[in-house]
Coordinates of N, CA and C in Angstrom, one line a residue:
M1 N 95.2 -241.9 120.3 CA 96.7 -242.2 120.2 C 97.2 -242.0 118.8
K2 N 98.4 -241.6 118.7 CA 99.0 -241.4 117.4 C 100.3 -242.1 117.4
Q3 N 100.6 -242.8 116.3 CA 101.9 -243.6 116.2 C 102.6 -243.1 115.0
V4 N 104.0 -243.0 115.1 CA 104.8 -242.6 114.0 C 106.0 -243.5 114.0
T5 N 106.4 -244.0 112.8 CA 107.6 -244.8 112.6 C 108.7 -243.9 112.1
I6 N 109.8 -244.0 112.7 CA 110.9 -243.1 112.4 C 111.6 -243.5 111.1
A7 N 111.7 -242.6 110.2 CA 112.3 -242.9 108.9 C 113.8 -242.4 109.0
Q8 N 114.6 -242.7 108.0 CA 116.0 -242.4 108.0 C 116.3 -240.9 108.2
N9 N 115.5 -240.1 107.6 CA 115.8 -238.6 107.7 C 115.4 -238.1 109.1
D10 N 114.6 -238.9 109.9 CA 114.2 -238.4 111.2 C 115.0 -239.0 112.3
A11 N 115.9 -240.0 112.0 CA 116.7 -240.6 112.9 C 117.8 -239.7 113.5
N12 N 118.4 -240.1 114.6 CA 119.6 -239.5 115.2 C 119.2 -238.1 115.7
Q13 N 118.0 -237.9 116.1 CA 117.6 -236.6 116.8 C 116.9 -236.9 118.1
R14 N 116.8 -236.0 119.0 CA 116.1 -236.2 120.2 C 114.6 -236.2 120.0
V15 N 114.0 -237.0 120.8 CA 112.5 -237.2 120.7 C 111.8 -235.9 120.8
D16 N 112.2 -235.0 121.7 CA 111.5 -233.7 121.9 C 111.7 -232.8 120.6
K17 N 112.8 -232.8 120.1 CA 113.1 -232.0 118.9 C 112.3 -232.5 117.7
F18 N 112.3 -233.9 117.5 CA 111.5 -234.5 116.4 C 110.0 -234.1 116.6
L19 N 109.4 -234.2 117.7 CA 108.0 -234.0 117.9 C 107.7 -232.5 117.8
T20 N 108.6 -231.6 118.2 CA 108.4 -230.2 118.0 C 108.3 -229.8 116.5
K21 N 109.2 -230.4 115.7 CA 109.2 -230.1 114.3 C 108.0 -230.7 113.6
T22 N 107.7 -232.0 114.0 CA 106.6 -232.7 113.3 C 105.2 -232.2 113.6
Y23 N 105.0 -231.7 114.8 CA 103.7 -231.3 115.3 C 103.8 -229.9 115.9
P24 N 103.9 -228.9 115.0 CA 104.1 -227.5 115.5 C 102.9 -227.0 116.4
N25 N 101.7 -227.6 116.3 CA 100.6 -227.2 117.1 C 100.6 -227.8 118.5
L26 N 101.6 -228.6 118.8 CA 101.7 -229.2 120.2 C 102.6 -228.3 121.0
P27 N 101.9 -227.7 122.0 CA 102.7 -226.7 122.9 C 103.9 -227.5 123.6
Q28 N 105.0 -226.8 123.7 CA 106.2 -227.4 124.3 C 105.9 -227.8 125.7
S29 N 105.2 -227.0 126.5 CA 104.9 -227.4 127.9 C 104.2 -228.7 128.0
M30 N 103.2 -228.9 127.0 CA 102.4 -230.1 127.0 C 103.3 -231.3 126.6
L31 N 104.2 -231.0 125.6 CA 105.1 -232.1 125.1 C 106.0 -232.6 126.3
Y32 N 106.6 -231.7 127.0 CA 107.5 -232.1 128.1 C 106.7 -232.8 129.2
K33 N 105.5 -232.3 129.5 CA 104.7 -232.9 130.6 C 104.3 -234.3 130.1
A34 N 103.9 -234.5 128.8 CA 103.6 -235.8 128.3 C 104.7 -236.8 128.4
I35 N 105.9 -236.3 128.2 CA 107.1 -237.2 128.3 C 107.3 -237.6 129.7
R36 N 107.2 -236.6 130.7 CA 107.4 -236.9 132.1 C 106.3 -237.9 132.6
K37 N 105.1 -237.7 132.1 CA 103.9 -238.6 132.5 C 103.9 -239.9 131.8
K38 N 104.8 -240.2 130.9 CA 104.9 -241.5 130.2 C 103.8 -241.6 129.1
D39 N 103.2 -240.4 128.7 CA 102.2 -240.4 127.6 C 102.9 -240.5 126.3
I40 N 104.2 -240.4 126.2 CA 104.9 -240.5 124.9 C 105.9 -241.6 125.2
K41 N 105.9 -242.7 124.3 CA 106.7 -243.8 124.5 C 107.5 -244.1 123.2
V42 N 108.6 -244.7 123.3 CA 109.4 -245.1 122.1 C 109.6 -246.6 122.2
N43 N 109.1 -247.3 121.2 CA 109.1 -248.7 121.1 C 108.4 -249.4 122.4
G44 N 107.3 -248.7 122.8 CA 106.5 -249.3 123.9 C 107.1 -249.0 125.3
K45 N 108.2 -248.3 125.3 CA 108.8 -248.0 126.6 C 108.9 -246.6 126.9
R46 N 109.0 -246.2 128.2 CA 109.1 -244.9 128.6 C 110.4 -244.2 128.0
C47 N 110.2 -243.0 127.6 CA 111.4 -242.3 127.0 C 111.7 -241.0 127.9
E48 N 112.9 -240.6 127.7 CA 113.3 -239.3 128.3 C 113.3 -238.2 127.2
I49 N 113.4 -237.0 127.6 CA 113.5 -235.9 126.7 C 114.7 -236.1 125.8
S50 N 115.8 -236.6 126.3 CA 117.1 -236.7 125.6 C 117.2 -238.0 124.8
T51 N 116.1 -238.8 124.8 CA 116.2 -240.1 124.0 C 116.4 -239.8 122.5
R52 N 117.4 -240.5 122.0 CA 117.7 -240.4 120.6 C 117.0 -241.4 119.8
L53 N 116.4 -241.0 118.7 CA 115.6 -241.8 117.8 C 116.4 -242.5 116.8
S54 N 116.1 -243.8 116.5 CA 116.8 -244.6 115.5 C 115.8 -244.9 114.4
T55 N 116.3 -245.2 113.2 CA 115.5 -245.6 112.1 C 114.7 -246.9 112.5
G56 N 113.4 -246.8 112.3 CA 112.5 -247.9 112.6 C 111.8 -247.8 114.0
D57 N 112.3 -246.9 114.8 CA 111.6 -246.7 116.2 C 110.2 -246.4 116.0
L58 N 109.3 -246.8 116.9 CA 107.9 -246.5 116.9 C 107.6 -245.5 118.1
V59 N 107.2 -244.3 117.7 CA 106.9 -243.3 118.7 C 105.3 -243.4 118.9
E60 N 104.9 -243.6 120.1 CA 103.5 -243.6 120.5 C 103.2 -242.4 121.4
M61 N 102.1 -241.7 121.0 CA 101.7 -240.5 121.7 C 100.3 -240.6 122.2
Y62 N 100.0 -240.5 123.5 CA 98.7 -240.6 124.0 C 98.3 -239.2 124.4
I63 N 98.0 -238.4 123.4 CA 97.7 -237.0 123.5 C 96.5 -236.7 122.6
G64 N 95.7 -235.7 123.0 CA 94.5 -235.3 122.2 C 94.8 -235.1 120.7
D65 N 93.9 -235.6 119.8 CA 94.1 -235.5 118.4 C 94.2 -234.1 117.8
E66 N 93.6 -233.1 118.5 CA 93.7 -231.8 118.0 C 95.1 -231.2 117.9
F67 N 96.0 -231.7 118.6 CA 97.4 -231.3 118.5 C 98.2 -231.9 117.3
F68 N 97.6 -232.8 116.6 CA 98.2 -233.5 115.5 C 97.8 -233.0 114.2
D69 N 97.0 -231.9 114.2 CA 96.5 -231.3 112.9 C 97.8 -230.8 112.2
T70 N 97.8 -231.1 110.9 CA 98.9 -230.6 110.1 C 98.5 -229.3 109.3
A71 N 99.5 -228.7 108.9 CA 99.3 -227.5 108.1 C 98.6 -227.8 106.8
P72 N 97.9 -226.9 106.2 CA 97.2 -227.2 104.9 C 98.3 -227.5 103.8
E73 N 97.9 -228.3 102.9 CA 98.8 -228.7 101.8 C 99.2 -227.5 101.0
E74 N 100.5 -227.4 100.8 CA 101.1 -226.3 100.0 C 101.3 -226.7 98.6
S75 N 101.2 -225.8 97.7 CA 101.4 -226.1 96.3 C 102.9 -225.9 96.0
F76 N 103.5 -226.8 95.3 CA 104.9 -226.7 94.9 C 105.1 -226.4 93.4
R77 N 104.2 -225.6 92.9 CA 104.3 -225.2 91.5 C 104.5 -223.7 91.5
F78 N 105.4 -223.2 90.6 CA 105.7 -221.8 90.5 C 105.5 -221.3 89.1
A79 N 105.0 -220.1 89.0 CA 104.9 -219.4 87.7 C 106.2 -218.9 87.3
G80 N 107.1 -218.5 88.2 CA 108.3 -217.8 87.9 C 109.4 -218.8 87.5
P81 N 110.6 -218.3 87.1 CA 111.7 -219.2 86.7 C 112.3 -219.9 87.9
M82 N 112.6 -221.2 87.7 CA 113.3 -221.9 88.8 C 114.8 -221.4 88.9
V83 N 115.4 -221.7 90.0 CA 116.8 -221.3 90.1 C 117.7 -222.3 89.3
P84 N 118.8 -221.8 88.7 CA 119.6 -222.7 87.9 C 120.4 -223.7 88.8
I85 N 120.3 -225.0 88.4 CA 121.0 -226.0 89.1 C 122.5 -226.1 88.5
V86 N 123.5 -226.0 89.4 CA 124.9 -226.0 89.0 C 125.4 -227.5 89.1
Y87 N 125.0 -228.2 90.2 CA 125.4 -229.5 90.4 C 124.4 -230.3 91.3
E88 N 124.3 -231.6 91.0 CA 123.3 -232.4 91.8 C 123.8 -233.8 91.9
D89 N 123.7 -234.4 93.1 CA 123.9 -235.8 93.3 C 122.9 -236.3 94.2
E90 N 123.0 -237.5 94.8 CA 122.0 -238.0 95.6 C 121.9 -237.4 97.0
H91 N 122.9 -236.6 97.4 CA 123.0 -235.9 98.7 C 122.9 -234.4 98.6
L92 N 123.5 -233.8 97.6 CA 123.6 -232.4 97.5 C 123.0 -231.8 96.3
L93 N 122.7 -230.5 96.4 CA 122.2 -229.7 95.3 C 122.8 -228.4 95.4
L94 N 123.6 -227.9 94.3 CA 124.2 -226.6 94.3 C 123.4 -225.8 93.3
V95 N 122.9 -224.6 93.8 CA 122.1 -223.7 92.9 C 122.8 -222.4 92.8
N96 N 122.5 -221.7 91.7 CA 123.1 -220.4 91.5 C 122.0 -219.4 91.9
K97 N 122.1 -218.7 93.1 CA 121.1 -217.8 93.5 C 121.3 -216.4 92.9
R98 N 120.3 -215.9 92.3 CA 120.4 -214.6 91.7 C 120.2 -213.5 92.8
P99 N 120.9 -212.3 92.6 CA 120.7 -211.2 93.6 C 119.2 -210.8 93.6
G100 N 118.7 -210.5 94.8 CA 117.4 -210.0 95.0 C 116.4 -211.1 95.4
L101 N 116.8 -212.4 95.3 CA 115.9 -213.5 95.7 C 116.0 -213.7 97.2
V102 N 114.9 -213.7 97.9 CA 114.8 -214.0 99.3 C 115.2 -215.5 99.5
V103 N 116.0 -215.7 100.6 CA 116.5 -217.1 100.8 C 115.4 -217.9 101.5
H104 N 114.9 -217.4 102.6 CA 113.8 -218.2 103.4 C 112.5 -217.4 103.4
P105 N 111.4 -218.1 103.5 CA 110.1 -217.3 103.6 C 110.1 -216.4 104.8
D106 N 109.4 -215.3 104.7 CA 109.3 -214.3 105.8 C 107.9 -213.7 105.7
D107 N 107.6 -212.7 106.4 CA 106.3 -212.1 106.4 C 105.9 -211.5 105.1
Q108 N 106.8 -211.0 104.3 CA 106.6 -210.3 103.0 C 106.5 -211.3 101.9
E109 N 107.4 -212.3 101.9 CA 107.5 -213.3 100.8 C 107.4 -214.7 101.3
R110 N 106.4 -215.5 100.9 CA 106.3 -216.8 101.4 C 106.5 -217.9 100.2
V111 N 106.3 -217.5 99.0 CA 106.4 -218.4 97.9 C 107.7 -218.3 97.0
N112 N 108.0 -217.1 96.6 CA 109.1 -216.9 95.7 C 110.4 -216.8 96.5
T113 N 110.9 -217.9 97.1 CA 112.1 -217.9 97.9 C 113.0 -219.0 97.4
L114 N 114.3 -218.9 97.7 CA 115.2 -219.9 97.3 C 114.9 -221.3 97.8
I115 N 114.6 -221.4 99.1 CA 114.3 -222.7 99.6 C 113.0 -223.3 99.1
T116 N 112.0 -222.5 98.8 CA 110.8 -223.0 98.2 C 111.0 -223.5 96.8
H117 N 111.8 -222.8 96.1 CA 112.2 -223.2 94.7 C 112.9 -224.5 94.7
I118 N 113.8 -224.7 95.7 CA 114.6 -226.0 95.8 C 113.6 -227.1 96.1
Q119 N 112.7 -226.8 97.1 CA 111.8 -227.9 97.5 C 110.8 -228.2 96.3
A120 N 110.4 -227.2 95.6 CA 109.5 -227.4 94.5 C 110.2 -228.3 93.4
Y121 N 111.5 -228.0 93.1 CA 112.3 -228.7 92.2 C 112.3 -230.2 92.6
L122 N 112.7 -230.4 93.8 CA 112.8 -231.8 94.3 C 111.4 -232.5 94.3
Y123 N 110.4 -231.8 94.6 CA 109.0 -232.4 94.7 C 108.6 -232.8 93.3
Q124 N 108.8 -231.9 92.3 CA 108.4 -232.1 90.9 C 109.2 -233.3 90.3
K125 N 110.4 -233.4 90.8 CA 111.3 -234.5 90.3 C 111.0 -235.8 91.1
K126 N 110.1 -235.8 92.0 CA 109.8 -236.9 92.9 C 111.0 -237.4 93.7
A127 N 111.9 -236.5 94.1 CA 113.0 -236.9 94.9 C 112.7 -236.6 96.4
W128 N 111.7 -235.8 96.7 CA 111.3 -235.4 98.0 C 109.8 -235.0 98.0
S129 N 109.2 -235.3 99.1 CA 107.8 -234.9 99.3 C 107.5 -234.6 100.8
P130 N 106.9 -233.5 101.1 CA 106.6 -233.3 102.5 C 105.6 -234.3 103.1
Y131 N 105.0 -235.1 102.2 CA 104.0 -236.1 102.7 C 104.7 -237.4 103.0
W132 N 106.0 -237.6 102.5 CA 106.7 -238.8 102.8 C 107.5 -238.6 104.1
E133 N 107.8 -237.4 104.5 CA 108.6 -237.1 105.7 C 107.8 -236.6 106.9
N134 N 108.4 -236.9 108.1 CA 107.7 -236.4 109.3 C 108.2 -235.0 109.6
A135 N 109.5 -234.8 109.7 CA 110.1 -233.6 110.1 C 111.1 -233.0 109.2
F136 N 111.7 -233.7 108.3 CA 112.8 -233.2 107.5 C 112.3 -232.5 106.2
A137 N 112.9 -231.5 105.8 CA 112.7 -230.8 104.5 C 114.1 -230.4 104.0
P138 N 114.3 -230.5 102.7 CA 115.6 -230.0 102.2 C 115.9 -228.6 102.7
A139 N 117.2 -228.5 103.1 CA 117.6 -227.2 103.7 C 118.9 -226.8 103.2
L140 N 119.2 -225.5 103.4 CA 120.4 -224.9 103.0 C 121.5 -225.1 104.0
C141 N 122.7 -225.4 103.4 CA 123.9 -225.6 104.3 C 124.7 -224.3 104.5
N142 N 124.5 -223.4 103.6 CA 125.1 -222.1 103.7 C 124.1 -221.1 103.3
R143 N 124.3 -219.8 103.5 CA 123.3 -218.8 103.2 C 124.0 -217.5 102.8
I144 N 123.4 -216.8 101.8 CA 124.0 -215.5 101.4 C 122.8 -214.5 101.5
D145 N 123.1 -213.3 101.6 CA 122.1 -212.2 101.7 C 121.2 -212.1 100.5
R146 N 120.1 -211.5 100.7 CA 119.1 -211.3 99.6 C 119.8 -210.6 98.4
N147 N 120.5 -209.6 98.6 CA 121.1 -208.8 97.5 C 122.4 -209.4 96.9
T148 N 122.8 -210.5 97.4 CA 124.0 -211.2 96.9 C 123.7 -212.4 96.0
G149 N 124.4 -212.6 95.0 CA 124.2 -213.7 94.2 C 125.4 -214.7 94.3
G150 N 125.2 -216.0 94.0 CA 126.3 -216.9 94.1 C 125.8 -218.3 94.3
I151 N 126.7 -219.2 94.5 CA 126.4 -220.7 94.7 C 125.9 -220.9 96.1
V152 N 124.8 -221.6 96.3 CA 124.3 -222.0 97.6 C 124.2 -223.5 97.6
I153 N 124.6 -224.2 98.7 CA 124.5 -225.6 98.9 C 123.2 -226.0 99.6
A154 N 122.5 -227.0 99.1 CA 121.3 -227.5 99.8 C 121.5 -229.0 100.0
A155 N 121.1 -229.4 101.2 CA 121.1 -230.8 101.5 C 119.8 -231.5 101.2
K156 N 119.9 -232.6 100.6 CA 118.7 -233.3 100.1 C 118.2 -234.4 101.2
N157 N 119.0 -234.6 102.2 CA 118.6 -235.5 103.3 C 119.2 -235.1 104.6
A158 N 118.7 -235.6 105.7 CA 119.1 -235.1 107.0 C 120.6 -235.4 107.3
E159 N 121.1 -236.6 106.9 CA 122.5 -237.0 107.2 C 123.4 -236.0 106.5
T160 N 123.2 -235.7 105.3 CA 124.0 -234.7 104.6 C 124.0 -233.4 105.3
L161 N 122.9 -232.9 105.7 CA 122.8 -231.6 106.4 C 123.6 -231.7 107.7
R162 N 123.5 -232.8 108.4 CA 124.3 -232.9 109.7 C 125.8 -232.8 109.4
V163 N 126.3 -233.5 108.3 CA 127.7 -233.6 108.0 C 128.2 -232.2 107.5
M164 N 127.4 -231.5 106.7 CA 127.8 -230.2 106.1 C 127.8 -229.2 107.2
N165 N 126.9 -229.3 108.2 CA 126.9 -228.2 109.2 C 127.9 -228.6 110.3

């Protein structure tokens, strides 16, 4: 059995979406079957696929432990220059993206991307850690092409991301 307490950044989302993000090794067919068979409970009670999670909810999963393996730890240190920070507060981060910088990791580039630079900055500042969160990671609110430069907005928490989108 695996238990997870819902943090503020994980609240206000459906239980199936939360579990899909948190445990990528858990097949969706198994996830939906486990919900139907009452193998996944919220606060000790049966839940539906559309059950919305609240801060402090306890999600219990009676599923094999092999599906809860997490990805190997990533390093959040970079040899290259960090992106220039234009503005920062407790909710938002505005960065000046230079032309040629990939926005999201892809098959060719996994480390030197805008989003990994933002995550590394917040990790080194101790404002965010993937080990504190279940499913949330700082994300971009807008996006520009690789060959375009300009200001990009990043949300530092889930509520800000919801409001901005």
